[in-house]
Short mmCIF file of C-alpha atoms and ligand atoms in Angstrom, two decimals:
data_model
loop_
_atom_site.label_atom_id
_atom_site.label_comp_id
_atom_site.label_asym_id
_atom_site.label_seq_id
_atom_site.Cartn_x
_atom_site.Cartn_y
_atom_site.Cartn_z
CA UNK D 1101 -27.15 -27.42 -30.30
CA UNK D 1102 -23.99 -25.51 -29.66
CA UNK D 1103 -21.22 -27.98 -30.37
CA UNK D 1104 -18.30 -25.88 -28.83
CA UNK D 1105 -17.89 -23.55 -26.09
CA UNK D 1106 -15.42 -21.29 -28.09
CA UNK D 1107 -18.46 -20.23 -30.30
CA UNK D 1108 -20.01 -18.33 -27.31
CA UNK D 1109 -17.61 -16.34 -25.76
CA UNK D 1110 -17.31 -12.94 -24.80
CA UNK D 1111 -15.43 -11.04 -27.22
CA UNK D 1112 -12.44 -9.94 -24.99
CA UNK D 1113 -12.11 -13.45 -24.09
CA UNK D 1114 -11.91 -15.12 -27.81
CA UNK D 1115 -9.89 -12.45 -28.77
CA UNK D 1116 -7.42 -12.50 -26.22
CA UNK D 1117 -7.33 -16.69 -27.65
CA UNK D 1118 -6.91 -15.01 -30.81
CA UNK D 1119 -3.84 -13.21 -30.06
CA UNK D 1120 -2.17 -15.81 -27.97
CA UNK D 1121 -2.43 -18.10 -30.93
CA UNK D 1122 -1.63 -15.40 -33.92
CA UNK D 1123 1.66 -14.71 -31.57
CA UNK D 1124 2.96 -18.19 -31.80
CA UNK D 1125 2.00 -18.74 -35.77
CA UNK D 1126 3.75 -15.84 -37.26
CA UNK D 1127 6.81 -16.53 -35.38
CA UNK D 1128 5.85 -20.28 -36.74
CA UNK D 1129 5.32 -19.32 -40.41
CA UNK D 1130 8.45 -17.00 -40.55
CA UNK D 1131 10.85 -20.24 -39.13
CA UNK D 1132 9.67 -22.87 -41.25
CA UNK D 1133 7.93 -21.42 -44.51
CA UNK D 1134 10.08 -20.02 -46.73
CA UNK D 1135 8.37 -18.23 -49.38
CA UNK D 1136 6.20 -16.29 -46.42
CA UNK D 1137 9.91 -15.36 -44.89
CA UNK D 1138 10.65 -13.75 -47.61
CA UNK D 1139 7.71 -12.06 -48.46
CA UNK D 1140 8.09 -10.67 -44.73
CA UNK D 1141 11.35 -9.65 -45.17
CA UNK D 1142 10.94 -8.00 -48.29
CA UNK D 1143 7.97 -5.97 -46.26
CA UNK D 1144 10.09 -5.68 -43.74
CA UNK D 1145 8.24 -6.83 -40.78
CA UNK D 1146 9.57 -9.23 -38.28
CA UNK D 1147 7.59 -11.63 -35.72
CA UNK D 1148 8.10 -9.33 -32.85
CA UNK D 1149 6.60 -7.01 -34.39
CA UNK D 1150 2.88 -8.78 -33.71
CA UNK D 1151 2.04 -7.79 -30.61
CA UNK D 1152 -1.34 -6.95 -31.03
CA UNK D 1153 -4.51 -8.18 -32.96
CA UNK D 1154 -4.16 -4.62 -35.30
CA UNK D 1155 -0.94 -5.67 -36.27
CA UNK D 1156 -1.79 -8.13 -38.51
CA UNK D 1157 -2.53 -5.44 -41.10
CA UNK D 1158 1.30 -5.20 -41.08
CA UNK D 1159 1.47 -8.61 -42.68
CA UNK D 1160 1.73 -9.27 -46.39
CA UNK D 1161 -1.09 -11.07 -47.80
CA UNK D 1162 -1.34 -14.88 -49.36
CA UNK D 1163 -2.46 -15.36 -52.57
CA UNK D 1164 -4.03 -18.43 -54.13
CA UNK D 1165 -1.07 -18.45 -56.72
CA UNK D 1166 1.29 -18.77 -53.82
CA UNK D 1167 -0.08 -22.28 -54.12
CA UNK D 1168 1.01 -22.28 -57.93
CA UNK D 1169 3.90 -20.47 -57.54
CA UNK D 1170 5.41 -23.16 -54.90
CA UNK D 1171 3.23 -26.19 -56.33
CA UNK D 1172 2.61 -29.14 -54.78
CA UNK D 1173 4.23 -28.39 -51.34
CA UNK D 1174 6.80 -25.93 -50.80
CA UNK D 1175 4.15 -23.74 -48.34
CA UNK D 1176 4.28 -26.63 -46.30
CA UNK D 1177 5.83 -26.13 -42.65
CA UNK D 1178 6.12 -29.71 -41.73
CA UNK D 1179 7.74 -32.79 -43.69
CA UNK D 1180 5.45 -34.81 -46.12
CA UNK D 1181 6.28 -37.70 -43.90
CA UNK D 1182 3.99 -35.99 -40.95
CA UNK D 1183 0.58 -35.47 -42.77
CA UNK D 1184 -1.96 -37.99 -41.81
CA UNK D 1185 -4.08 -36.54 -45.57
CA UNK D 1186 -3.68 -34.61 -48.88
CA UNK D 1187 -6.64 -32.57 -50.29
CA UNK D 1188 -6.27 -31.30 -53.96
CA UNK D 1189 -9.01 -28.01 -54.82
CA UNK D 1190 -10.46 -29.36 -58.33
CA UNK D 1191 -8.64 -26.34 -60.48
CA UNK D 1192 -9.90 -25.55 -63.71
CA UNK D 1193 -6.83 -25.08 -65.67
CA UNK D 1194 -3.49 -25.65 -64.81
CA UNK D 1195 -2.12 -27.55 -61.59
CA UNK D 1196 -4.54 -28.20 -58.61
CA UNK D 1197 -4.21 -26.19 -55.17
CA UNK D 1198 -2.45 -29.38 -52.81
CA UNK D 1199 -3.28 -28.89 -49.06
CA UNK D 1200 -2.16 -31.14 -46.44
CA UNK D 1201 -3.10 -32.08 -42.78
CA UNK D 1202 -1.03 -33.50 -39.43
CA UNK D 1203 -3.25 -35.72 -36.92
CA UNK D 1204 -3.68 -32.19 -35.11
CA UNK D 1205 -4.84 -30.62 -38.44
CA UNK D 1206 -7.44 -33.03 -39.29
CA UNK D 1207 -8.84 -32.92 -35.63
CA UNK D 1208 -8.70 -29.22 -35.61
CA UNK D 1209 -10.66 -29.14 -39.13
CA UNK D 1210 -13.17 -32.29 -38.00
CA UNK D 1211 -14.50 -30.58 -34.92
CA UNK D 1212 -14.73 -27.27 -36.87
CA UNK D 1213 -17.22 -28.79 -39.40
CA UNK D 1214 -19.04 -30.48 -36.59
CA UNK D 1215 -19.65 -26.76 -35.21
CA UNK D 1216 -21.09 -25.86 -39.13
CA UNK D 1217 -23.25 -29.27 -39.21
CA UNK D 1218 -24.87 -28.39 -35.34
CA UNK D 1219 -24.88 -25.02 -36.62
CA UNK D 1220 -27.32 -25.90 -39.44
CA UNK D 1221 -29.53 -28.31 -37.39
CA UNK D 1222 -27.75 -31.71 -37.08
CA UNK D 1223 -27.45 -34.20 -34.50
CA UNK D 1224 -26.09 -37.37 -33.58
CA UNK D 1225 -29.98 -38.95 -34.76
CA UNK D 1226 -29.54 -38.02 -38.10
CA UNK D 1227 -28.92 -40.08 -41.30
CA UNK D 1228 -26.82 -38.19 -43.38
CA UNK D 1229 -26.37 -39.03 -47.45
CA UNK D 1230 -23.63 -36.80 -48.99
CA UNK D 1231 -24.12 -36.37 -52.46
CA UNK D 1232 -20.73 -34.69 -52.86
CA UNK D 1233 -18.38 -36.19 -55.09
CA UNK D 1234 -15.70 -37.92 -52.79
CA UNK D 1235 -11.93 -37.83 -54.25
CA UNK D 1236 -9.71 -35.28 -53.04
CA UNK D 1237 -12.08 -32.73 -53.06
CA UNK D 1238 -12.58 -31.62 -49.54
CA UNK D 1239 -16.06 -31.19 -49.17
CA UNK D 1240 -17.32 -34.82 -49.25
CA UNK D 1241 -14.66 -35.80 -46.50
CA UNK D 1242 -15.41 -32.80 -43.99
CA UNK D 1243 -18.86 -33.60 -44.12
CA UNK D 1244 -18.30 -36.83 -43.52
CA UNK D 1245 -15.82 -36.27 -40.77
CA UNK D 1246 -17.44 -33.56 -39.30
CA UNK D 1247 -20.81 -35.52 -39.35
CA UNK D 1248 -19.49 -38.55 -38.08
CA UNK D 1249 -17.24 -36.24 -35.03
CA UNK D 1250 -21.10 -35.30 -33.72
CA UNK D 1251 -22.31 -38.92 -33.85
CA UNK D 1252 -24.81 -38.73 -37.17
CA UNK D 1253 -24.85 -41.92 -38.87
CA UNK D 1254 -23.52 -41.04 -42.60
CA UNK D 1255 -24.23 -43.05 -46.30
CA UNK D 1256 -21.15 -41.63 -48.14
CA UNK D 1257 -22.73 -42.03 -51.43
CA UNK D 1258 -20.61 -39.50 -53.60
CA UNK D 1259 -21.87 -38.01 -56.60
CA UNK D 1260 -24.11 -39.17 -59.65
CA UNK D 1261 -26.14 -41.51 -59.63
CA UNK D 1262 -29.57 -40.22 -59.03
CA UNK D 1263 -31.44 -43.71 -59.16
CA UNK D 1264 -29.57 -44.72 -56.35
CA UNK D 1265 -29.50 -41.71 -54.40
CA UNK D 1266 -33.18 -41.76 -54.79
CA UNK D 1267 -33.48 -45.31 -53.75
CA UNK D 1268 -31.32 -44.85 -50.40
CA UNK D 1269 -33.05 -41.56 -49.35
CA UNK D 1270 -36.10 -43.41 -49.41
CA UNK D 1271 -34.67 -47.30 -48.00
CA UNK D 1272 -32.23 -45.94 -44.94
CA UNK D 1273 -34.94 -42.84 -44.31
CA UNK D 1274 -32.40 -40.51 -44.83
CA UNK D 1275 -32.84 -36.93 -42.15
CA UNK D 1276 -29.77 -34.86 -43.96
CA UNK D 1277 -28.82 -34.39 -46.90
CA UNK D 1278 -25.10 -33.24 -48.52
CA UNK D 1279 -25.05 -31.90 -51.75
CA UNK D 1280 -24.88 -28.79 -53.90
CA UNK D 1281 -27.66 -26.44 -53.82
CA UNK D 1282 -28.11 -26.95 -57.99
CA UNK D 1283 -27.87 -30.66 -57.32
CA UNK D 1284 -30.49 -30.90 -54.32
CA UNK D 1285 -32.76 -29.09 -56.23
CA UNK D 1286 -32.81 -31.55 -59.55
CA UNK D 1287 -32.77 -34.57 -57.14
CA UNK D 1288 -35.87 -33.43 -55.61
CA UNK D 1289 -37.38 -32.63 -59.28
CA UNK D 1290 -36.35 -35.80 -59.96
CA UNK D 1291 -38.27 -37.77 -56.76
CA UNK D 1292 -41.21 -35.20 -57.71
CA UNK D 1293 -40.96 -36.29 -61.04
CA UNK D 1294 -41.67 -39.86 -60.18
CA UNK D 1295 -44.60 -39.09 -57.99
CA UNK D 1296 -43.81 -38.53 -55.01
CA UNK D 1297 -43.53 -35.66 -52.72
CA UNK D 1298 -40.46 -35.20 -50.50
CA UNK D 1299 -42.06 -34.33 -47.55
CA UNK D 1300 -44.73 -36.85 -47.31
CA UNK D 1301 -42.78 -40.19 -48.55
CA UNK D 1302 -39.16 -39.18 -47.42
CA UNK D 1303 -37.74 -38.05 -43.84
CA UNK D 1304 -35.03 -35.60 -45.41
CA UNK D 1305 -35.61 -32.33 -43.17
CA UNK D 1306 -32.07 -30.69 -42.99
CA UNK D 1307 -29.79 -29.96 -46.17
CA UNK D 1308 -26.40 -28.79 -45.59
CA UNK D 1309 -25.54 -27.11 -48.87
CA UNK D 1310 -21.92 -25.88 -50.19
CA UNK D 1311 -19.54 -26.03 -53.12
CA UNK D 1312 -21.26 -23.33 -54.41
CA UNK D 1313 -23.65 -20.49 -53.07
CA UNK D 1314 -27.15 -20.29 -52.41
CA UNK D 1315 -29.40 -17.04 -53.00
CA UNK D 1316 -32.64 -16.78 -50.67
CA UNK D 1317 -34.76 -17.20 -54.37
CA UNK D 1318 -32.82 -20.45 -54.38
CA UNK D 1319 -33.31 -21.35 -50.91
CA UNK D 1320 -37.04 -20.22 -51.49
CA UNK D 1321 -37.04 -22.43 -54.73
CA UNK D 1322 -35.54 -25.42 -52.27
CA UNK D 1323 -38.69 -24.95 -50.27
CA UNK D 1324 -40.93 -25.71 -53.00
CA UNK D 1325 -39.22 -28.53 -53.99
CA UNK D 1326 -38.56 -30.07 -51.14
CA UNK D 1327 -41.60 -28.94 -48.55
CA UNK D 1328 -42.07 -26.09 -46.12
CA UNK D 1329 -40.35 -27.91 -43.58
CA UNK D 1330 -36.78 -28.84 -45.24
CA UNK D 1331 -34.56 -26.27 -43.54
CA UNK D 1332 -31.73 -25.58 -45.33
CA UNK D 1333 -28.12 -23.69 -44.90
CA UNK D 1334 -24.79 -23.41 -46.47
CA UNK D 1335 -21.24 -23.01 -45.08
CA UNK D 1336 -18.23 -21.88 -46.15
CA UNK D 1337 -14.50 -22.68 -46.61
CA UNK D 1338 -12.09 -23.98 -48.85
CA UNK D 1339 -9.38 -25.98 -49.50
CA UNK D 1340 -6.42 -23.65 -48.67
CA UNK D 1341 -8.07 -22.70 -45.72
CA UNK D 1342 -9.05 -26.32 -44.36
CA UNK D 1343 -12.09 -27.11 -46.76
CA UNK D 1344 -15.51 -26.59 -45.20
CA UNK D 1345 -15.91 -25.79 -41.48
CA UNK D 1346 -14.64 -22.06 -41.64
CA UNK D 1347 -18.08 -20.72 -41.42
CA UNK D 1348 -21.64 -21.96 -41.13
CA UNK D 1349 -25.45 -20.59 -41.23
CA UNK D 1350 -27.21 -20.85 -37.83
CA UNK D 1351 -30.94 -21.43 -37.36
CA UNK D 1352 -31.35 -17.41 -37.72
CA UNK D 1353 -30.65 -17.64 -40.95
CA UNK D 1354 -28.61 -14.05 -40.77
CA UNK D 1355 -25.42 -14.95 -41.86
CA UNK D 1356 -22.37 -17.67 -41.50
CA UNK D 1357 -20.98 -17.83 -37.96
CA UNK D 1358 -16.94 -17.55 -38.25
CA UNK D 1359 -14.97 -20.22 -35.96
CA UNK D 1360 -13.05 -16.92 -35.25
CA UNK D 1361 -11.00 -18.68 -32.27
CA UNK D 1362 -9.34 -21.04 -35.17
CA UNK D 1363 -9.78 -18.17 -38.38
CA UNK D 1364 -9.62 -14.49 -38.13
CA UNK D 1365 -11.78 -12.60 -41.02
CA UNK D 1366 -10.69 -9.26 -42.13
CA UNK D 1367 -12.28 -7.19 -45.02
CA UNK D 1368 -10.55 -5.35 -47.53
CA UNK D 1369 -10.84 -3.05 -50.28
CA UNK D 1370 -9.78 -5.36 -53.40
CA UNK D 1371 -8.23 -2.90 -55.63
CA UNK D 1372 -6.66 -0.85 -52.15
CA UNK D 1373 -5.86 -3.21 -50.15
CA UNK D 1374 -6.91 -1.50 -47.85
CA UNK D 1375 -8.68 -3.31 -44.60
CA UNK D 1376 -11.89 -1.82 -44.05
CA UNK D 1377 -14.27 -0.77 -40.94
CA UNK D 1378 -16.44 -3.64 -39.79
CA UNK D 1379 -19.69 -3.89 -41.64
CA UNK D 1380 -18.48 -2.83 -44.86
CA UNK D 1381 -18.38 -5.25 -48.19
CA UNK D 1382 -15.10 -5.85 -49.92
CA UNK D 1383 -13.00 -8.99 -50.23
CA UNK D 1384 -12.53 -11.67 -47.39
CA UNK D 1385 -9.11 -12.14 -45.93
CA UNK D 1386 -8.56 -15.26 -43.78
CA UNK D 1387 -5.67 -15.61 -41.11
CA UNK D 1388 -5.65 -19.67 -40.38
CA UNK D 1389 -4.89 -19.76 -36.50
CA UNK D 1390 -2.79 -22.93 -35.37
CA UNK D 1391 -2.72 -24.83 -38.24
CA UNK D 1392 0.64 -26.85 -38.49
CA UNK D 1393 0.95 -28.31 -42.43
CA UNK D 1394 -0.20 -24.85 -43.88
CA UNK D 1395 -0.19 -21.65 -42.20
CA UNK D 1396 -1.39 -19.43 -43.75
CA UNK D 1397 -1.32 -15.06 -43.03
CA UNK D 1398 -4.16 -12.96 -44.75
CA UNK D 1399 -4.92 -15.02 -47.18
CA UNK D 1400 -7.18 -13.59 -50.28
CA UNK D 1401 -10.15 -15.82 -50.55
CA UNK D 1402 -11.55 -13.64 -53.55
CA UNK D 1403 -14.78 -13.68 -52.24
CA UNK D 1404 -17.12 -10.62 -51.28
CA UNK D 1405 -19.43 -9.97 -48.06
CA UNK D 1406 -19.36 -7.96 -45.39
CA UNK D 1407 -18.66 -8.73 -41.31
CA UNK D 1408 -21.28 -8.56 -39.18
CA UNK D 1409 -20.36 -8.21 -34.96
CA UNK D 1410 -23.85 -7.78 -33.77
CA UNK D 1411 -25.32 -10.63 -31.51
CA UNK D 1412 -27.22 -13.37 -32.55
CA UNK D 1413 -30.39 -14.87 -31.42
CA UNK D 1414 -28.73 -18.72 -31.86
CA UNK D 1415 -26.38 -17.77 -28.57
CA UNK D 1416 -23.25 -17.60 -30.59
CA UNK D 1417 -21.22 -14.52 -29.92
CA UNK D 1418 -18.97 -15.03 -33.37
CA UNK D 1419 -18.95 -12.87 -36.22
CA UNK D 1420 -21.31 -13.86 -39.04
CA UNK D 1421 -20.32 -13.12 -42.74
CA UNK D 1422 -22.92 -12.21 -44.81
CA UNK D 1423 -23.98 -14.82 -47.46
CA UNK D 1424 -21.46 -13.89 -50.12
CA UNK D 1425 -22.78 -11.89 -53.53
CA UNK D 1426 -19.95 -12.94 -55.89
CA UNK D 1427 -16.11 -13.78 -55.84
CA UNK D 1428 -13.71 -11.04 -57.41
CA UNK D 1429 -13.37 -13.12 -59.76
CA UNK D 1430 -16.52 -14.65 -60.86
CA UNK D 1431 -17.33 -10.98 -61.84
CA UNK D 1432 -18.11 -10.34 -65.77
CA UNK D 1433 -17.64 -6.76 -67.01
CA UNK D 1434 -20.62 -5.82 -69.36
CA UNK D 1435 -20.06 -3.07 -71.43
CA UNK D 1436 -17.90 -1.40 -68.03
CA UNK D 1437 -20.55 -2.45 -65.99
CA UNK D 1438 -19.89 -5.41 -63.17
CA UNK D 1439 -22.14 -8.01 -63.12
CA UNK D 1440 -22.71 -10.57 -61.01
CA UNK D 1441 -24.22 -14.27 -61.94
CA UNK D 1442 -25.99 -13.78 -58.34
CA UNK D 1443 -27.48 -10.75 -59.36
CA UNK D 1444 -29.21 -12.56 -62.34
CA UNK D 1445 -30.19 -15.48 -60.67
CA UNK D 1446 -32.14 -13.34 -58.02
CA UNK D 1447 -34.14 -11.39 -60.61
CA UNK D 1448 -34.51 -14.47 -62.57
CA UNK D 1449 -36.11 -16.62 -59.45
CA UNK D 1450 -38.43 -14.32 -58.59
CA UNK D 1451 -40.42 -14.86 -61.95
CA UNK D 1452 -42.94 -17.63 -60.94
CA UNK D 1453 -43.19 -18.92 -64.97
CA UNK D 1454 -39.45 -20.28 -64.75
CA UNK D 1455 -37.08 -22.47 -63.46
CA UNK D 1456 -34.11 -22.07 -61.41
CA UNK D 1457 -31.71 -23.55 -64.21
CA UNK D 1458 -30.13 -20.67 -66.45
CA UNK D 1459 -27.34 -20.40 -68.82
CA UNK D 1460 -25.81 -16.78 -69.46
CA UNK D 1461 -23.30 -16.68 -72.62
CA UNK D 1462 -21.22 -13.55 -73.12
CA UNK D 1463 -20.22 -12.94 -76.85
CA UNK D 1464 -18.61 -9.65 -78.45
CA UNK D 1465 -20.77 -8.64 -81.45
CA UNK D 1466 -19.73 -5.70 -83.72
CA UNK D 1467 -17.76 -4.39 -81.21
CA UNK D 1468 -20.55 -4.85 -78.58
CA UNK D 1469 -20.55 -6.90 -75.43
CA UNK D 1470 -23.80 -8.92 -75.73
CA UNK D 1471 -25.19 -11.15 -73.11
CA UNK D 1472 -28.06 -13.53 -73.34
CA UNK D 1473 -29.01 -15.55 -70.61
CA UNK D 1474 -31.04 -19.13 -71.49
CA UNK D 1475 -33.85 -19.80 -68.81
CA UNK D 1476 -36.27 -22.72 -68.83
CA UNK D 1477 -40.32 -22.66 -68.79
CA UNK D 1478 -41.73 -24.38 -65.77
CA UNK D 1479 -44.73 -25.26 -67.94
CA UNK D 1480 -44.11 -25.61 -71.31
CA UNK D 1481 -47.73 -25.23 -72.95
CA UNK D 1482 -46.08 -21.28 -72.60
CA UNK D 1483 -44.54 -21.92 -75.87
CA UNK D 1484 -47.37 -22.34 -78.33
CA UNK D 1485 -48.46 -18.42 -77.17
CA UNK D 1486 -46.87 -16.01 -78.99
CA UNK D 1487 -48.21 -13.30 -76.95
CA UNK D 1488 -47.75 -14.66 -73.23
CA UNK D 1489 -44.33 -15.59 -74.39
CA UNK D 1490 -43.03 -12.54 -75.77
CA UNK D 1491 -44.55 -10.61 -72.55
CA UNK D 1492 -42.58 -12.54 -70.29
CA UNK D 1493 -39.66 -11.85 -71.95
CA UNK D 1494 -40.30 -8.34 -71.67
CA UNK D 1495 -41.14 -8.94 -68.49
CA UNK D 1496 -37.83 -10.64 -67.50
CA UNK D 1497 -35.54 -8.19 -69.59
CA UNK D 1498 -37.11 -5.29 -67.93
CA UNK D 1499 -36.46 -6.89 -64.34
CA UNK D 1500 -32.87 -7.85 -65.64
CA UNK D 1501 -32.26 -4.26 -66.31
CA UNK D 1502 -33.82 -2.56 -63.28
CA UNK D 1503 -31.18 -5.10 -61.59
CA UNK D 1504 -27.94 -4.55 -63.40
CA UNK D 1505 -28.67 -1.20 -65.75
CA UNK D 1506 -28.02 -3.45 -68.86
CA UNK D 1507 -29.76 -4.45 -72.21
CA UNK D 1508 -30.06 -8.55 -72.25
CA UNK D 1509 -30.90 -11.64 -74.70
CA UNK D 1510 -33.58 -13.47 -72.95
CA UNK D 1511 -33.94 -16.95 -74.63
CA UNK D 1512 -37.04 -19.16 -73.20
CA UNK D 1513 -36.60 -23.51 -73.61
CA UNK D 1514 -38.55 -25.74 -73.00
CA UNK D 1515 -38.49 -27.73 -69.28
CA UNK D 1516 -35.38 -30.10 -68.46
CA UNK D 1517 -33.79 -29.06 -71.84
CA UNK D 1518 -30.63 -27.25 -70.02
CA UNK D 1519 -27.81 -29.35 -68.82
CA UNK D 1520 -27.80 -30.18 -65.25
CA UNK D 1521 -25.00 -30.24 -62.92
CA UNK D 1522 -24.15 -33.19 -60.16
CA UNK D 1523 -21.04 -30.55 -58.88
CA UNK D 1524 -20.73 -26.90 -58.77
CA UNK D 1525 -22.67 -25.64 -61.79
CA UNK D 1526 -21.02 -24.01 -64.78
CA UNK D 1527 -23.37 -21.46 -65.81
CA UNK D 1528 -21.33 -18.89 -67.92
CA UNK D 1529 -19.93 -19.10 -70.63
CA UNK D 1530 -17.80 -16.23 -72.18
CA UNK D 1531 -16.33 -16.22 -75.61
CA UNK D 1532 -15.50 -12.72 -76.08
CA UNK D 1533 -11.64 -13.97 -75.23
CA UNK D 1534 -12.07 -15.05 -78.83
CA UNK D 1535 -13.82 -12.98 -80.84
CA UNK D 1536 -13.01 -8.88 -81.33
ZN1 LIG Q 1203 -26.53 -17.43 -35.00
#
């Protein structure tokens, strides 16, 4: 089902939408933002000067420490006493990214992620239990609301807890499932674990995954866990931008349709700035359209893909962003080569003897960058031979190195001895800040 009729327009027609709305928030931003006046000023571009979509080029960009930089609200464009909600993006160090919403806002973003959830299969018959942790991350929430906007019946049953999730999946025959993609995957080890088999003795059949990515190994990897007929997607967003519902997976599985009449994607060279032709990789840049708490102009979402304008066989006429293959910033330099966790995981899960769980730790060694990357057995009567052992690990090195053009540590464990994750997984762990 196609939940709105923006997300099949012609493209004259959503971008003339585009414009009409991009003219009324820059004048918008530059009135009642502050920071974003100056940073106009001091580019020396003025409101009027938008009169066209290609002018937004002439815009300075947004950066995520913006956020820091005017911590907790002083990108706000409306007073605290007209937010209906506050979302907080869980940061790792240092203050957390505050966001907030009007009544208009939290409409806008609601109907948004009930586009992503129809997008990826729901409807108003399903049972939905989201295994996101609830708090003011935004993800359990605009699920929840974006679920609940297209009539699904939703358990919000947070985080943890695998007993229970286990017990409700099975008890309320839960249709949908909410969670990570690293989570998903050990609940369903875990139900397989205790004899039974997903798609026999449960009715799950749709996961709507985010929080973090998933890799078509992984979503290959879900399949096995979960049955042949699970059908799976992922969206994106975040919390500066709304939280989920900027972009979701369609039943092609080619990509994430953008809501482009609300958000308007540009790509850009990271280290240029420079915006490039469609259908090129570089960073994502994200113009929010309409939004009244938070504006925000060209904002740098660190993450990489690539824009693609041809049609779709869903029916939507949006632009789909490729599934992404790292952020800018989850990028490790190996000896001066760039290396992306994605990039390992897909070599790693197309080696039928392991799992999908992996731990990569960077250390500098005698000057040397050295990176070994922990994977787990599926079976572990592998460890008692030598010989079968050893030629897997050839066998994995050699496929890590086709991959990247680097030497790595390969270290095999036993089954379920790596730590697993109930939110977005930590996977690497780099001490060369440390050492020499
Ligand atoms: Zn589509």
């Amino acid at each position: 089902m196609i939940w709105a009729k923006e997300e099949t327009l012609p493209r004259e027609e959503l971008e003339k939408i585009q414009l009409k709305k991009l003219k009324e928030t820059v004048p918008y931003i530059y009135e009642k933002v502050a920071p974003y006046r100056a940073k106009m000023d001091a580019a020396n571009v003025k409101p009027q000067d938008i009169q066209k979509l290609e002018d937004l080029k002439k815009l300075p960009f947004t950066y995520k420490s913006d956020f820091r930089d005017n911590y907790p609200t002083g990108l706000f464009a409306v007073e605290v006493k007209d937010l209906v909600r506050f979302h907080a993006s869980s940061g790792t160090t240092g203050k957390p990214t505050v966001v907030g919403y009007t009544r208009h806002d939290l409409d806008v973003w609601l109907n948004n992620v009930a586009r992503v959830t129809c997008m990826g299969g729901a409807s108003s018959s399903d049972i939905a239990q989201i295994a996101f942790g609830y708090g003011t991350f935004t993800g359990a929430l605009g699920l929840h609301g974006g679920l609940e906007t297209i009539g699904a019946s939703v358990i919000p049953m947070s985080s943890g807890n695998t007993n229970k999730q286990i017990m409700f999946l099975k008890d309320m025959g839960v249709t949908l499932l909410v969670a990570t993609p690293s989570y998903a995957l050990h609940l369903g080890e875990e139900i397989r674990r205790r004899g039974m088999d997903p798609q026999k003795d449960l009715n799950v059949r749709i996961g709507l995954f985010g929080g973090e990515g998933m890799t078509e190994p992984m979503r290959d990897e879900m399949h096995k866990v979960w049955g042949d007929e699970f059908f799976c997607t992922q969206n994106y967003g975040m919390s500066e931008l709304c939280g989920p519902g900027v972009a979701g997976e369609c039943s092609a599985l080619n990509g994430m349709h953008i809501n482009e009449d609300w958000f308007i994607p540009e790509i850009i060279d990271p280290k240029t700035e420079e915006v490039l032709p469609p259908g090129e990789k570089g960073e994502l840049v994200i113009t929010c359209l309409g939004k009244e708490a938070i504006p925000l102009i060209r904002y740098r979402t660190g993450d990489l893909t690539r824009l693609m304008y041809e049609p779709c066989s869903c029916g939507r006429t949006t632009c789909r962003m490729e599934n992404l293959s790292g952020r800018a910033d989850d990028m490790l330099v190996i000896r001066g080569v760039n290396v992306f966790p994605t990039q390992i995981e897909e070599v790693l899960l197309k080696i039928p003897e392991i799992g999908p769980h992996y731990e990569i730790l960077v250390e500098r060694k005698n000057r040397l960058d050295v990176m070994t990357i922990t994977v787990e057995l599926i079976d572990d009567r592998l460890l008692d031979s030598y010989t079968k052992l050893s030629e897997l690990e050839q066998r994995i090195k050699a496929g890590l190195k086709s991959q990247l053009g680097l030497a790595t540590q390969i270290k095999l464990v036993a089954p379920n001895s790596l730590q697993r994750f109930e939110g977005k997984a930590k996977r690497v762990t780099d001490l060369r800040k440390d050492g020499l």
